[in-house]
PDB file of C-alpha atoms and ligand atoms in Angstrom:
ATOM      1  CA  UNK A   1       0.000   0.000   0.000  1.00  0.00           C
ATOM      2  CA  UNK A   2       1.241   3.414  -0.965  1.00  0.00           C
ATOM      3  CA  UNK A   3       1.117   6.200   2.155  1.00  0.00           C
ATOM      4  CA  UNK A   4       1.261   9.838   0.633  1.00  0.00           C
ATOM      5  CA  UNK A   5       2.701  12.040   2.769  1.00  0.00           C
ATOM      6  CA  UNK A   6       1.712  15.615   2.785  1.00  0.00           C
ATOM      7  CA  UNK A   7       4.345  18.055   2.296  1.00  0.00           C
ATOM      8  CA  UNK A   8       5.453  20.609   4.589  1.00  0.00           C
ATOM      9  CA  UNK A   9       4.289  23.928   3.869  1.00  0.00           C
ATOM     10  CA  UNK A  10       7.072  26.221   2.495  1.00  0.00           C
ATOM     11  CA  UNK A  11       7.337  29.370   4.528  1.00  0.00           C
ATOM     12  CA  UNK A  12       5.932  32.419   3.062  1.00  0.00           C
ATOM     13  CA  UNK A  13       5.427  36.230   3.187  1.00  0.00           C
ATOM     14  CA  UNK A  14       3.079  38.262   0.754  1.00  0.00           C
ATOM     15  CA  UNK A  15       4.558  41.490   0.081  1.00  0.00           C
ATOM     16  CA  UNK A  16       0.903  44.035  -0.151  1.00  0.00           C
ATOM     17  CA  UNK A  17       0.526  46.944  -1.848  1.00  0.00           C
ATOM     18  CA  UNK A  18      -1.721  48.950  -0.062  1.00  0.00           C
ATOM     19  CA  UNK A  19      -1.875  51.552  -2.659  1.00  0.00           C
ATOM     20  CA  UNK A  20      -1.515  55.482  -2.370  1.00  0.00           C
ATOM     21  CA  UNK A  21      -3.678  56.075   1.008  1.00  0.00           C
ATOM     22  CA  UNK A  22      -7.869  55.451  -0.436  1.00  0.00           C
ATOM     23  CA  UNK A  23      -8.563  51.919   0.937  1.00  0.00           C
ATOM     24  CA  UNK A  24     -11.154  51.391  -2.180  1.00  0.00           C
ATOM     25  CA  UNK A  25      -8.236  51.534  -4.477  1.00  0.00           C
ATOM     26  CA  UNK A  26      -7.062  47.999  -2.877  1.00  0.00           C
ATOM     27  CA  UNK A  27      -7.061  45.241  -5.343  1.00  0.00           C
ATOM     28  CA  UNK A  28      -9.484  41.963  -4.861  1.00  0.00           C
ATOM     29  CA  UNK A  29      -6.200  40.015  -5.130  1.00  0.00           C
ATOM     30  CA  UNK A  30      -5.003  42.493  -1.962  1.00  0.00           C
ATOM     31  CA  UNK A  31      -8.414  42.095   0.367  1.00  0.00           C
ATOM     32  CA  UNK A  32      -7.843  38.171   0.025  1.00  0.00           C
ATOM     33  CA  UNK A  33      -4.682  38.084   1.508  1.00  0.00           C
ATOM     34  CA  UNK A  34      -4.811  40.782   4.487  1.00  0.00           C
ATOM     35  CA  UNK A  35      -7.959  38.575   5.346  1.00  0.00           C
ATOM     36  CA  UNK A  36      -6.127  35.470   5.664  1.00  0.00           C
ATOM     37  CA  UNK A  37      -2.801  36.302   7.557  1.00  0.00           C
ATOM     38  CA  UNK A  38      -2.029  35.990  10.999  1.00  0.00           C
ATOM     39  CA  UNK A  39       0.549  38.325  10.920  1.00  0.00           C
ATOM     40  CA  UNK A  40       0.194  41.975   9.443  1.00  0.00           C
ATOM     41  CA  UNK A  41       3.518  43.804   8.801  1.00  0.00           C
ATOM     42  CA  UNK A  42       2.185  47.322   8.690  1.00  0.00           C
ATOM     43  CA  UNK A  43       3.666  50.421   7.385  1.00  0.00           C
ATOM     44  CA  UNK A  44       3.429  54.018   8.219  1.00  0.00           C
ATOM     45  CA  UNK A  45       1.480  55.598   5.080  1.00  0.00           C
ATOM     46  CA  UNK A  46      -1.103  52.544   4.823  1.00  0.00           C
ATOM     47  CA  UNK A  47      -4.439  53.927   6.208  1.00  0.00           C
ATOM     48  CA  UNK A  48      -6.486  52.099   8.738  1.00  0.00           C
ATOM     49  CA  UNK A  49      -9.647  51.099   6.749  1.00  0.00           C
ATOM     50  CA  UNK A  50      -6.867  48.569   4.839  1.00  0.00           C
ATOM     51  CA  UNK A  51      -6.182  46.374   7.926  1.00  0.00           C
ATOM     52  CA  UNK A  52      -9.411  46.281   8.538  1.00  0.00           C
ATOM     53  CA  UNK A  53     -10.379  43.673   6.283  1.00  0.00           C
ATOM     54  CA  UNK A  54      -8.013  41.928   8.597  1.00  0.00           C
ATOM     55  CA  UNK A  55      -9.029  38.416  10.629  1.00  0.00           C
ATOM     56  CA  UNK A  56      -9.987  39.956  14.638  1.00  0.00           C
ATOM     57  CA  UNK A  57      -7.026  37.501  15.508  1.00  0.00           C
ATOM     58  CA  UNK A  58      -4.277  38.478  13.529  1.00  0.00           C
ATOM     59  CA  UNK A  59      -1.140  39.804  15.388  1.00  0.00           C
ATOM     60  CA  UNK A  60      -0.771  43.725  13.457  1.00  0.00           C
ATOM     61  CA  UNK A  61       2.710  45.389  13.759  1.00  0.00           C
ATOM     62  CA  UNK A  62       3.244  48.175  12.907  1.00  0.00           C
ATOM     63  CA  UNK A  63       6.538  49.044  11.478  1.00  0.00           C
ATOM     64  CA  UNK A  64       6.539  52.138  10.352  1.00  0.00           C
ATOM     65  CA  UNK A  65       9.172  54.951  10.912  1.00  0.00           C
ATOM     66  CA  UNK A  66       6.266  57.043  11.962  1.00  0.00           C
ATOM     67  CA  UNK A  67       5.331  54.822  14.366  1.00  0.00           C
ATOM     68  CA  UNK A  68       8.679  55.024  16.477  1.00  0.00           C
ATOM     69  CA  UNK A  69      11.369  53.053  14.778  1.00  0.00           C
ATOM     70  CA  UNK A  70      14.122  54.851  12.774  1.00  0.00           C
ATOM     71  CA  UNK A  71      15.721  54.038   9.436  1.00  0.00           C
ATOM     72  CA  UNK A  72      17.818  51.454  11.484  1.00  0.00           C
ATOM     73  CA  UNK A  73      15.112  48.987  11.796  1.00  0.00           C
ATOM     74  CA  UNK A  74      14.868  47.716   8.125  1.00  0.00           C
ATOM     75  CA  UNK A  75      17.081  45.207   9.375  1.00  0.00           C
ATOM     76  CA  UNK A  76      14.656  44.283  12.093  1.00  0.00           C
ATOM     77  CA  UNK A  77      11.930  44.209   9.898  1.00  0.00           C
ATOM     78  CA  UNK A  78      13.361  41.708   7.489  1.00  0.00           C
ATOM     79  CA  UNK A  79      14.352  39.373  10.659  1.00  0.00           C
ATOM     80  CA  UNK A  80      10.797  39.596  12.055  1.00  0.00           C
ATOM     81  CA  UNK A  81       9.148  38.699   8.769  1.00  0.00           C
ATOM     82  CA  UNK A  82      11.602  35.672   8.608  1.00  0.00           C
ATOM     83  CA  UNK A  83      11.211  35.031  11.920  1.00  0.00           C
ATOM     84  CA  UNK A  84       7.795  34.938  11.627  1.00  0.00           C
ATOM     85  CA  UNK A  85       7.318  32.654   8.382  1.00  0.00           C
ATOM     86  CA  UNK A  86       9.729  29.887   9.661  1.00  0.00           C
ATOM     87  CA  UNK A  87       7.594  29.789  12.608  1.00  0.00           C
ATOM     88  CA  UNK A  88       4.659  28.533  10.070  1.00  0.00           C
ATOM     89  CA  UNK A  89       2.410  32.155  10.459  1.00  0.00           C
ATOM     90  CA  UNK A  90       1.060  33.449   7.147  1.00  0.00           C
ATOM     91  CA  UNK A  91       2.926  36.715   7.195  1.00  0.00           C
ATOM     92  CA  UNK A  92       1.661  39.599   5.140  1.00  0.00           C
ATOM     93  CA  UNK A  93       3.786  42.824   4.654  1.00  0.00           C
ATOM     94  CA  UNK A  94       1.352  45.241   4.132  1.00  0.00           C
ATOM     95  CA  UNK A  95       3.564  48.286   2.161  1.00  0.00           C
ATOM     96  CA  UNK A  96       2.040  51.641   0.529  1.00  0.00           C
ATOM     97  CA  UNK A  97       1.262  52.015  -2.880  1.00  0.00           C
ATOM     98  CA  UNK A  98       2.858  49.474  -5.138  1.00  0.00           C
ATOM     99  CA  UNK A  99       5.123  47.006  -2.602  1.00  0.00           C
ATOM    100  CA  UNK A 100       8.005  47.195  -5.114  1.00  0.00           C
ATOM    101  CA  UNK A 101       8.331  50.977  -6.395  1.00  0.00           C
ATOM    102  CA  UNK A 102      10.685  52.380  -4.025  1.00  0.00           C
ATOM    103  CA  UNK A 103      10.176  51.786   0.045  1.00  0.00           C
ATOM    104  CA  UNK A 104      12.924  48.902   0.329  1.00  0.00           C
ATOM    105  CA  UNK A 105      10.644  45.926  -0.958  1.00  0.00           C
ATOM    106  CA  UNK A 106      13.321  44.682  -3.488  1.00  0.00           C
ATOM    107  CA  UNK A 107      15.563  44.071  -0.537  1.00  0.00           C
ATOM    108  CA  UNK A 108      13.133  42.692   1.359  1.00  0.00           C
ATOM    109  CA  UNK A 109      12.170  40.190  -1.510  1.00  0.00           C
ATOM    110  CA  UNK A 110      16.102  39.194  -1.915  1.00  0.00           C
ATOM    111  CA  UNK A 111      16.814  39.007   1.779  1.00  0.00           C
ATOM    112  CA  UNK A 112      13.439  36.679   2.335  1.00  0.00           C
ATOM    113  CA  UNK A 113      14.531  34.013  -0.440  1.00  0.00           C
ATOM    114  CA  UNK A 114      18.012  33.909   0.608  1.00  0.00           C
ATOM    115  CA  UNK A 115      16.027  32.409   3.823  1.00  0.00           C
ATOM    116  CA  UNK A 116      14.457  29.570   1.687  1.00  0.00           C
ATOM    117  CA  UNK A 117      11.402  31.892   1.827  1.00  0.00           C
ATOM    118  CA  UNK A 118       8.526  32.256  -1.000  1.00  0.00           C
ATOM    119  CA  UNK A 119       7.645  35.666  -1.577  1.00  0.00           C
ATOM    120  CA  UNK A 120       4.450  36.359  -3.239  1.00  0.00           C
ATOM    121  CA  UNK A 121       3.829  39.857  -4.546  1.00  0.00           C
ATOM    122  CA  UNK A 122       0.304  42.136  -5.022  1.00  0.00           C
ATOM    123  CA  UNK A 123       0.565  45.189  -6.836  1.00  0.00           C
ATOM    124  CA  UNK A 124      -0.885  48.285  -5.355  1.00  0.00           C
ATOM    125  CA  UNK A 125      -1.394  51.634  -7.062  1.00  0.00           C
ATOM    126  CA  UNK A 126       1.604  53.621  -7.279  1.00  0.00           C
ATOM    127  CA  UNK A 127       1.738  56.974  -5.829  1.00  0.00           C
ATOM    128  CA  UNK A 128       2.820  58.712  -9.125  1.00  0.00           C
ATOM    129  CA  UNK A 129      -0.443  57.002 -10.620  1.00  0.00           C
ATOM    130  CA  UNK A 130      -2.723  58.565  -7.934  1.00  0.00           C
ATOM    131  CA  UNK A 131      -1.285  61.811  -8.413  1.00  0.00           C
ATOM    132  CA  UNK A 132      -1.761  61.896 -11.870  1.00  0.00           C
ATOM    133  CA  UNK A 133      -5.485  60.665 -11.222  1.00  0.00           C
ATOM    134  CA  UNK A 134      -5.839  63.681  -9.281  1.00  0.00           C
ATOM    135  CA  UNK A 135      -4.261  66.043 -10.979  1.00  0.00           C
ATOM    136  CA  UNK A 136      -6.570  64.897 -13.870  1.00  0.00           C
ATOM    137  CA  UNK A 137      -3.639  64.649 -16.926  1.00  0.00           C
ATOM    138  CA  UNK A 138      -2.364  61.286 -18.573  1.00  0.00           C
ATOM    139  CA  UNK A 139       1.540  61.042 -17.380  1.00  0.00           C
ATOM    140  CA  UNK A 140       2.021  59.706 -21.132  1.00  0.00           C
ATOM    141  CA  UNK A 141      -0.504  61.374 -23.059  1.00  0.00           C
ATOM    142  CA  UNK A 142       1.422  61.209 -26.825  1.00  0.00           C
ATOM    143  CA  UNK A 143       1.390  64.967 -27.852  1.00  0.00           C
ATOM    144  CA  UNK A 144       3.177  65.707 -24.874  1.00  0.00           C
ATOM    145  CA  UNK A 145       5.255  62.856 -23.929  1.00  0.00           C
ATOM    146  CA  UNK A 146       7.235  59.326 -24.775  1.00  0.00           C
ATOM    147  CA  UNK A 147       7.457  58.053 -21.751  1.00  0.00           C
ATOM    148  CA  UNK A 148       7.707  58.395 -17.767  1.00  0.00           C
ATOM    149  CA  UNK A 149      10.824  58.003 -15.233  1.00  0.00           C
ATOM    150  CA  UNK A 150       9.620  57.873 -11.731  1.00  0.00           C
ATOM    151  CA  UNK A 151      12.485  58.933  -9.531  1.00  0.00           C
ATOM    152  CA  UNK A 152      13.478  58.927  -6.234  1.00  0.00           C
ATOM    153  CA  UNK A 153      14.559  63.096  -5.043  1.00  0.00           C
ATOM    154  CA  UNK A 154      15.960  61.230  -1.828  1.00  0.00           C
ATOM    155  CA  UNK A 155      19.411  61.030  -2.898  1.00  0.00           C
ATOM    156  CA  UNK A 156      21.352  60.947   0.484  1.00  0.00           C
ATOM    157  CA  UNK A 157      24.257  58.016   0.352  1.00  0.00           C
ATOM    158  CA  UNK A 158      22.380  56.888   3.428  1.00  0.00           C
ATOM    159  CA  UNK A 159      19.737  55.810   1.218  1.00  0.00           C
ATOM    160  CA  UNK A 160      21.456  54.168  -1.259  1.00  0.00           C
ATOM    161  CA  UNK A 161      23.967  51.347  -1.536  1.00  0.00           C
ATOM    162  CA  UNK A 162      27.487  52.551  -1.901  1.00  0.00           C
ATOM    163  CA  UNK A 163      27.266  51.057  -4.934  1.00  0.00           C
ATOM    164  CA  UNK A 164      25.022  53.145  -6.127  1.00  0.00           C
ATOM    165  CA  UNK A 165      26.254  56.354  -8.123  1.00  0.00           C
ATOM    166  CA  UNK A 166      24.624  59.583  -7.186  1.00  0.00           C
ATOM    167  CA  UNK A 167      22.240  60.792  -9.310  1.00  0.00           C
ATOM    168  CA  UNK A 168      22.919  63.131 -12.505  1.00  0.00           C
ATOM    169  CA  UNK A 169      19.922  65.329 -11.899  1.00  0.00           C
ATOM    170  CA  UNK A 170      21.330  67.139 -14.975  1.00  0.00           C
ATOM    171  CA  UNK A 171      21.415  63.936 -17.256  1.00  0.00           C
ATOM    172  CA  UNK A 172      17.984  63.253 -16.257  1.00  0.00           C
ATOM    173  CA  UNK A 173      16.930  66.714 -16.836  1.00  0.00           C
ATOM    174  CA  UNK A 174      18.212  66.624 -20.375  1.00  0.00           C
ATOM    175  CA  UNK A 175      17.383  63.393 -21.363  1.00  0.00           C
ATOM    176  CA  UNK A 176      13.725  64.562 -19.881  1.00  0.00           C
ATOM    177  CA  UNK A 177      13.697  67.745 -22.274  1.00  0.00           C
ATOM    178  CA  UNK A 178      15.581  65.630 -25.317  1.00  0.00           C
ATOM    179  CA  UNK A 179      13.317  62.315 -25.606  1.00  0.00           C
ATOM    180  CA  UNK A 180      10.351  64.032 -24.587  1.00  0.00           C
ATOM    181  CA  UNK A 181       9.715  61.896 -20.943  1.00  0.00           C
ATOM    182  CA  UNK A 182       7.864  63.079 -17.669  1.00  0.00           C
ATOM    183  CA  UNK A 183       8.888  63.099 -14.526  1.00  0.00           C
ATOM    184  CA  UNK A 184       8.002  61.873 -11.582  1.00  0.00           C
ATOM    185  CA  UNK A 185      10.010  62.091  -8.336  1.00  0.00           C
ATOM    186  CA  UNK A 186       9.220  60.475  -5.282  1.00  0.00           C
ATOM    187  CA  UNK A 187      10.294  60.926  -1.505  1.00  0.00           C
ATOM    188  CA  UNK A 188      11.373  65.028  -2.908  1.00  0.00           C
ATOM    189  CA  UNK A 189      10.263  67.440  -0.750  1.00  0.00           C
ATOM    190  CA  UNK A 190      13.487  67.569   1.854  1.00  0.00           C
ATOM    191  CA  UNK A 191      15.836  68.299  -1.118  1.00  0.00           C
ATOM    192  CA  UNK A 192      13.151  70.546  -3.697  1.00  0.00           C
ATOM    193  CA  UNK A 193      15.626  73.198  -3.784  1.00  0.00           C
ATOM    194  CA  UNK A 194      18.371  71.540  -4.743  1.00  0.00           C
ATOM    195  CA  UNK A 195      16.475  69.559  -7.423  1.00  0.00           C
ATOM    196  CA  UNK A 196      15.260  72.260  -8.883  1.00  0.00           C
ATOM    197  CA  UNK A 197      18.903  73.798  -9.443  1.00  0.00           C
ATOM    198  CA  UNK A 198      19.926  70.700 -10.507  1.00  0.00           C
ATOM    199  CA  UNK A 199      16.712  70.081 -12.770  1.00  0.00           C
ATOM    200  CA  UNK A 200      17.241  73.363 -14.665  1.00  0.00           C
ATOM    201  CA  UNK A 201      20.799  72.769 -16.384  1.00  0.00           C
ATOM    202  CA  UNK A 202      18.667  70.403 -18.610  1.00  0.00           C
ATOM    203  CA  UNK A 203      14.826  71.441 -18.652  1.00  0.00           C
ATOM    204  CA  UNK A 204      13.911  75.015 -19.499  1.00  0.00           C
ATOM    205  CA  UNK A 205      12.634  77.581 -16.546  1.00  0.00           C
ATOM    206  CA  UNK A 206       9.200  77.577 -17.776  1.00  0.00           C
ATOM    207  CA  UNK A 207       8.589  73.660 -17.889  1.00  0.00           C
ATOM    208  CA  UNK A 208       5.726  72.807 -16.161  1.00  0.00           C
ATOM    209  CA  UNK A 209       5.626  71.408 -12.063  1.00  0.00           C
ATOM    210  CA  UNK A 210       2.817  69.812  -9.985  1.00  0.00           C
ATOM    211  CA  UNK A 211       3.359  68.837  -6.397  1.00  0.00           C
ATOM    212  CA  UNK A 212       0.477  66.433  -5.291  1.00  0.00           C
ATOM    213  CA  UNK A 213       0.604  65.794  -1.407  1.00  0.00           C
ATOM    214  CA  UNK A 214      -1.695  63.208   0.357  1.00  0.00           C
ATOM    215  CA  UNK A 215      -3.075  61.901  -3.202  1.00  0.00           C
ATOM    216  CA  UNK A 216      -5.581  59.801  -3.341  1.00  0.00           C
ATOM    217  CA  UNK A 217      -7.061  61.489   0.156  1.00  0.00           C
ATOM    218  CA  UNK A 218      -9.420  63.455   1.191  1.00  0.00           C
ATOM    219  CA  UNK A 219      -6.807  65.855   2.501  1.00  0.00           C
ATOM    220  CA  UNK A 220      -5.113  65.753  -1.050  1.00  0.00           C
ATOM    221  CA  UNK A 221      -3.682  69.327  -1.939  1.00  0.00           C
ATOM    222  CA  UNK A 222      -2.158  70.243  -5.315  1.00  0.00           C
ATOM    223  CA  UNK A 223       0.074  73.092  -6.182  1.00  0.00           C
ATOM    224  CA  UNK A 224       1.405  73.963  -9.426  1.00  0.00           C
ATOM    225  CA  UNK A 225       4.056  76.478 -11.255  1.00  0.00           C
ATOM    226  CA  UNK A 226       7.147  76.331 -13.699  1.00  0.00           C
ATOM    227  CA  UNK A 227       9.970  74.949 -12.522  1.00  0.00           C
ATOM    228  CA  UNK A 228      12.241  77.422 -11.830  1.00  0.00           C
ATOM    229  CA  UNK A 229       9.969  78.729  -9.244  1.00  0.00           C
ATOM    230  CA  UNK A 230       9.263  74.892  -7.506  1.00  0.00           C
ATOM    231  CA  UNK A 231      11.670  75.931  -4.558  1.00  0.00           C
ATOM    232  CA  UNK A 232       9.344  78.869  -4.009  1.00  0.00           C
ATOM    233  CA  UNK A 233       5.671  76.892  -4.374  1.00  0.00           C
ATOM    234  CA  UNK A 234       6.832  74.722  -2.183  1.00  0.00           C
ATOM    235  CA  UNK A 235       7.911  77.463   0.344  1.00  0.00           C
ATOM    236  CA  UNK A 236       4.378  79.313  -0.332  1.00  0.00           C
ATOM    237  CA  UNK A 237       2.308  76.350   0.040  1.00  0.00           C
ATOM    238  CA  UNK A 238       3.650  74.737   2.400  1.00  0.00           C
ATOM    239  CA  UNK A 239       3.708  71.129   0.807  1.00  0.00           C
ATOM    240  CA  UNK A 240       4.792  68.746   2.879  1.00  0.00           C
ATOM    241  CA  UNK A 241       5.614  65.304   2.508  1.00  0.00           C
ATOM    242  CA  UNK A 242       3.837  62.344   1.860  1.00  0.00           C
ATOM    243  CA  UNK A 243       4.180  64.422  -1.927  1.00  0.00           C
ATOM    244  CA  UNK A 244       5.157  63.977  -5.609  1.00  0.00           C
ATOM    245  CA  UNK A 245       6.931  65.901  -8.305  1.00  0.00           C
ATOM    246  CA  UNK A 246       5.472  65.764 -11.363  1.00  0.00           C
ATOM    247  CA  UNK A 247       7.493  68.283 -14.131  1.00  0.00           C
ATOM    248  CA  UNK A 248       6.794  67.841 -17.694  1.00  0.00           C
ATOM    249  CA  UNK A 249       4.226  69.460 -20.724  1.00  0.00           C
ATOM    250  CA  UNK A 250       1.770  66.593 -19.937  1.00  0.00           C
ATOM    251  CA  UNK A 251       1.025  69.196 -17.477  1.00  0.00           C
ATOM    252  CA  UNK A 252       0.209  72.339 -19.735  1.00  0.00           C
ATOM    253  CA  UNK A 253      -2.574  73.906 -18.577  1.00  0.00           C
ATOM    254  CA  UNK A 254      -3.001  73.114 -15.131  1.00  0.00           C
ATOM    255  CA  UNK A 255      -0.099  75.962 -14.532  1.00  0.00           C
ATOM    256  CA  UNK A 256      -3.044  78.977 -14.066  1.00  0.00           C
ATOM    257  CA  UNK A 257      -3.932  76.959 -11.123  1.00  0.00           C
ATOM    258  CA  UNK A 258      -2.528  77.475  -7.670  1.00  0.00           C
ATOM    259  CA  UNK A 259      -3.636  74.951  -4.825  1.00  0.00           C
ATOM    260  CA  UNK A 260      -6.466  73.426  -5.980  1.00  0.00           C
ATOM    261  CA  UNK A 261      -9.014  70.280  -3.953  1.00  0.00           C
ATOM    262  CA  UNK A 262      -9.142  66.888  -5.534  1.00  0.00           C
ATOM    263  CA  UNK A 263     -11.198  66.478  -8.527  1.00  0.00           C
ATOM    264  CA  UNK A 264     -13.052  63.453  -6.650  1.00  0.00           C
ATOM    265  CA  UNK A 265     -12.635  64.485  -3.057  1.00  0.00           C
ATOM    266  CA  UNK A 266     -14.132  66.809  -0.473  1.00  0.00           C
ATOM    267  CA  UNK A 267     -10.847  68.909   0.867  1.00  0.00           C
ATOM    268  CA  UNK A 268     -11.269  68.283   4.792  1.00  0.00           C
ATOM    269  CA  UNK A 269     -10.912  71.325   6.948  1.00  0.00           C
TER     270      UNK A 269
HETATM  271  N1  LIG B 301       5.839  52.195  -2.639  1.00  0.00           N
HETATM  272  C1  LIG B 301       5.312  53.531  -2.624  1.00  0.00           C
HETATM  273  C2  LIG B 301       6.394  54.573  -2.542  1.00  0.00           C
HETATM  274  C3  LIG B 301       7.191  54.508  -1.236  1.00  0.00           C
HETATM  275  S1  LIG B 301       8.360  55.795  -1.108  1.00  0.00           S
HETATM  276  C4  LIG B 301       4.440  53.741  -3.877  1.00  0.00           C
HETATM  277  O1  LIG B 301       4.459  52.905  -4.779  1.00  0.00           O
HETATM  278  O2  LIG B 301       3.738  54.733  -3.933  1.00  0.00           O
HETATM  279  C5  LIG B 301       7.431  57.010  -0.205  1.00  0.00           C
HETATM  280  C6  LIG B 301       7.120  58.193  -1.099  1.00  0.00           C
HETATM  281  O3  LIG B 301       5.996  57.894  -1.925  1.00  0.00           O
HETATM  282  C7  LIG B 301       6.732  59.459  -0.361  1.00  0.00           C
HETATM  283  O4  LIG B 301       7.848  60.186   0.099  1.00  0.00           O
HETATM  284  C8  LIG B 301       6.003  60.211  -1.463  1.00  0.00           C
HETATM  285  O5  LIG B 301       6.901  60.783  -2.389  1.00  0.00           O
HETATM  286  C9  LIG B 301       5.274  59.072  -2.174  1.00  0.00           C
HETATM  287  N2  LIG B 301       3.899  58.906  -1.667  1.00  0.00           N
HETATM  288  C10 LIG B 301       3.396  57.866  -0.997  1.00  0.00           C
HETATM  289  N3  LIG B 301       2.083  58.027  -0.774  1.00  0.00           N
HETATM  290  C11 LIG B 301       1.745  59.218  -1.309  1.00  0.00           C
HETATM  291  C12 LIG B 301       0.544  59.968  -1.428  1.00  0.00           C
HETATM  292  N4  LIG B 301      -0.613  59.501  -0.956  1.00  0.00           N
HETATM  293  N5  LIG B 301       0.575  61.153  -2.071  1.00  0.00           N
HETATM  294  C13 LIG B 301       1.712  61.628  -2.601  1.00  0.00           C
HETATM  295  N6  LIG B 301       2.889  60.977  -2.516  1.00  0.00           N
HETATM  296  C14 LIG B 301       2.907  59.789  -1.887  1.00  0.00           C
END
C-alpha cells in the first residue's frame, strides 16, 4: 500500500501593496490576503480602513518609521518577517502604494529568499499614478510625452547602496527635455531646492511642475508652477511630505492653477 505524505508547507510572506492612502483603491487580489494572515507587517502611510479587512485575531505590527522606529530597523523588519514565516504564520507585509516601487521591498524580496522563503507579490497603485489621477492629466498622453521616469529626489548616500552612483539630476533633466519623458520624483520634498537647481541645467525655466501631497485622500492638496519657481511653491504652500513631483508638458494647462481640492474628493478642513 502506498502512504502519501503531505508536504510541509514552504514558509511564506506576501509582500501588499496597499496603494496610495484610499482603501477602495485595494485590489481583490489584496483584500484576500490581508484577510487570511495571521501576521500583518504594517507600514506608516497605509491607512487604517486597509487592515481592517483583517481576521480579529491576527497579530498587526506596525513598522513604520512614523510609528517610532528609525531608518535602522529595516534590518529588524526583514528578521521579524523571517522570523515569523519559519515559525509557520502566514505573514503579510502590508507596504504603501505598489510594494516594489521604491520603500525597500526589493531588498526585502532578496533578503526573504536567501532564507528559503517564497515571496508572493500584489501590486498596489503607485503613488505617481494617484497623483496623476488627481491632478486629472495622462503622465504619457502622446502629444506631450514618450514616456515616464519615476524617480526617487531622496538622494542621500544613506539611502542608497554605496554602490550606487549619485544621481545626474542634470542627465535626467536633459534626457527629460531631449526624448520628450515626464517626470516623476518620489520621496522630494526635503531636497526641492536643490532639485530644482539641478533640474534646470537640462529642462527650461518655464517647464511645467505639480506637487500632489496626500493623493488619493481626502486631505489631497495640489500646487502647481514652472519649474524654476518649484523651490518657491513649495515654500508658499507649504507642501509637505507624503508628496510627488510631477514636471513635464503633460502638465500644460493646469499651470493657471494654484492649490487646488481633488477632482473626486471633499478637501477636509
Ligand atoms: N511604494 C510607494 C512609494 C514609497 S516611497 C508607492 O508605490 O507609492 C514614499 C514616497 O511615496 C513618499 O515620500 C512620497 O513621495 C510618495 N507617496 C506615498 N504616498 C503618497 C501619497 N498619498 N501622495 C503623494 N505621494 C505619496
Amino acid at each position: 500500500m502506498t502512504s502519501f505524505t503531505q508536504p510541509a508547507s514552504v514558509p511564506k510572506v506576501t509582500l501588499v501593496g496597499a496603494g496610495p492612502g484610499d482603501p477602495e483603491l485595494l485590489t481583490l487580489k489584496a483584500v484576500k490576503a490581508i484577510a487570511s494572515a495571521t501576521v500583518l507587517l504594517v507600514d506608516d502611510l497605509v491607512h487604517p480602513d486597509v487592515w481592517q479587512h483583517a481576521s480579529p485575531t491576527a497579530r498587526i505590527i506596525h513598522v513604520g518609521k512614523r510609528g517610532g522606529c528609525q531608518s535602522t530597523a529595516q534590518a529588524f523588519i526583514e528578521k521579524l518577517m523571517a522570523q515569523e514565516a519559519l515559525a509557520g504564520e502566514n505573514v503579510v507585509r502590508l507596504k504603501g502604494g505598489d510594494p516594489l516601487i521604491f520603500g525597500r521591498g526589493g531588498e526585502e524580496q532578496q533578503h526573504l529568499r536567501a532564507q528559503g522563503i517564497q515571496v508572493d507579490v500584489i501590486n498596489g497603485i503607485t503613488a505617481g499614478l494617484a497623483a496623476a489621477h488627481d491632478l486629472g492629466i495622462a503622465l504619457t498622453h502622446r502629444a506631450h510625452a514618450h514616456g515616464v521616469m519615476m524617480i526617487t529626489g531622496h538622494a542621500s548616500p544613506l539611502h542608497a547602496p554605496s554602490t550606487m552612483p549619485a544621481i545626474d539630476w542634470s542627465l535626467i533633466a536633459q534626457t527629460a527635455h531631449r526624448c520628450r519623458l515626464t517626470l516623476v520624483i518620489y520621496m522630494g520634498v526635503q531636497t526641492a531646492n536643490a532639485l530644482t537647481q539641478a533640474l534646470l541645467q537640462g529642462l527650461p525655466g518655464h517647464t511645467p511642475v505639480a506637487v500632489v501631497e496626500n493623493a488619493s485622500l481626502p486631505t489631497q492638496r495640489h500646487a502647481c508652477a514652472c519649474l524654476s519657481e518649484l523651490g518657491a511653491l513649495f515654500e508658499r504652500e507649504q507642501l509637505a511630505s507624503p508628496a510627488v513631483i510631477v514636471i513635464g508638458d503633460v502638465l500644460l494647462g493646469l499651470q493657471n492653477l494654484a492649490v487646488a481640492d481633488s477632482p473626486n474628493a471633499a478637501r477636509q478642513a
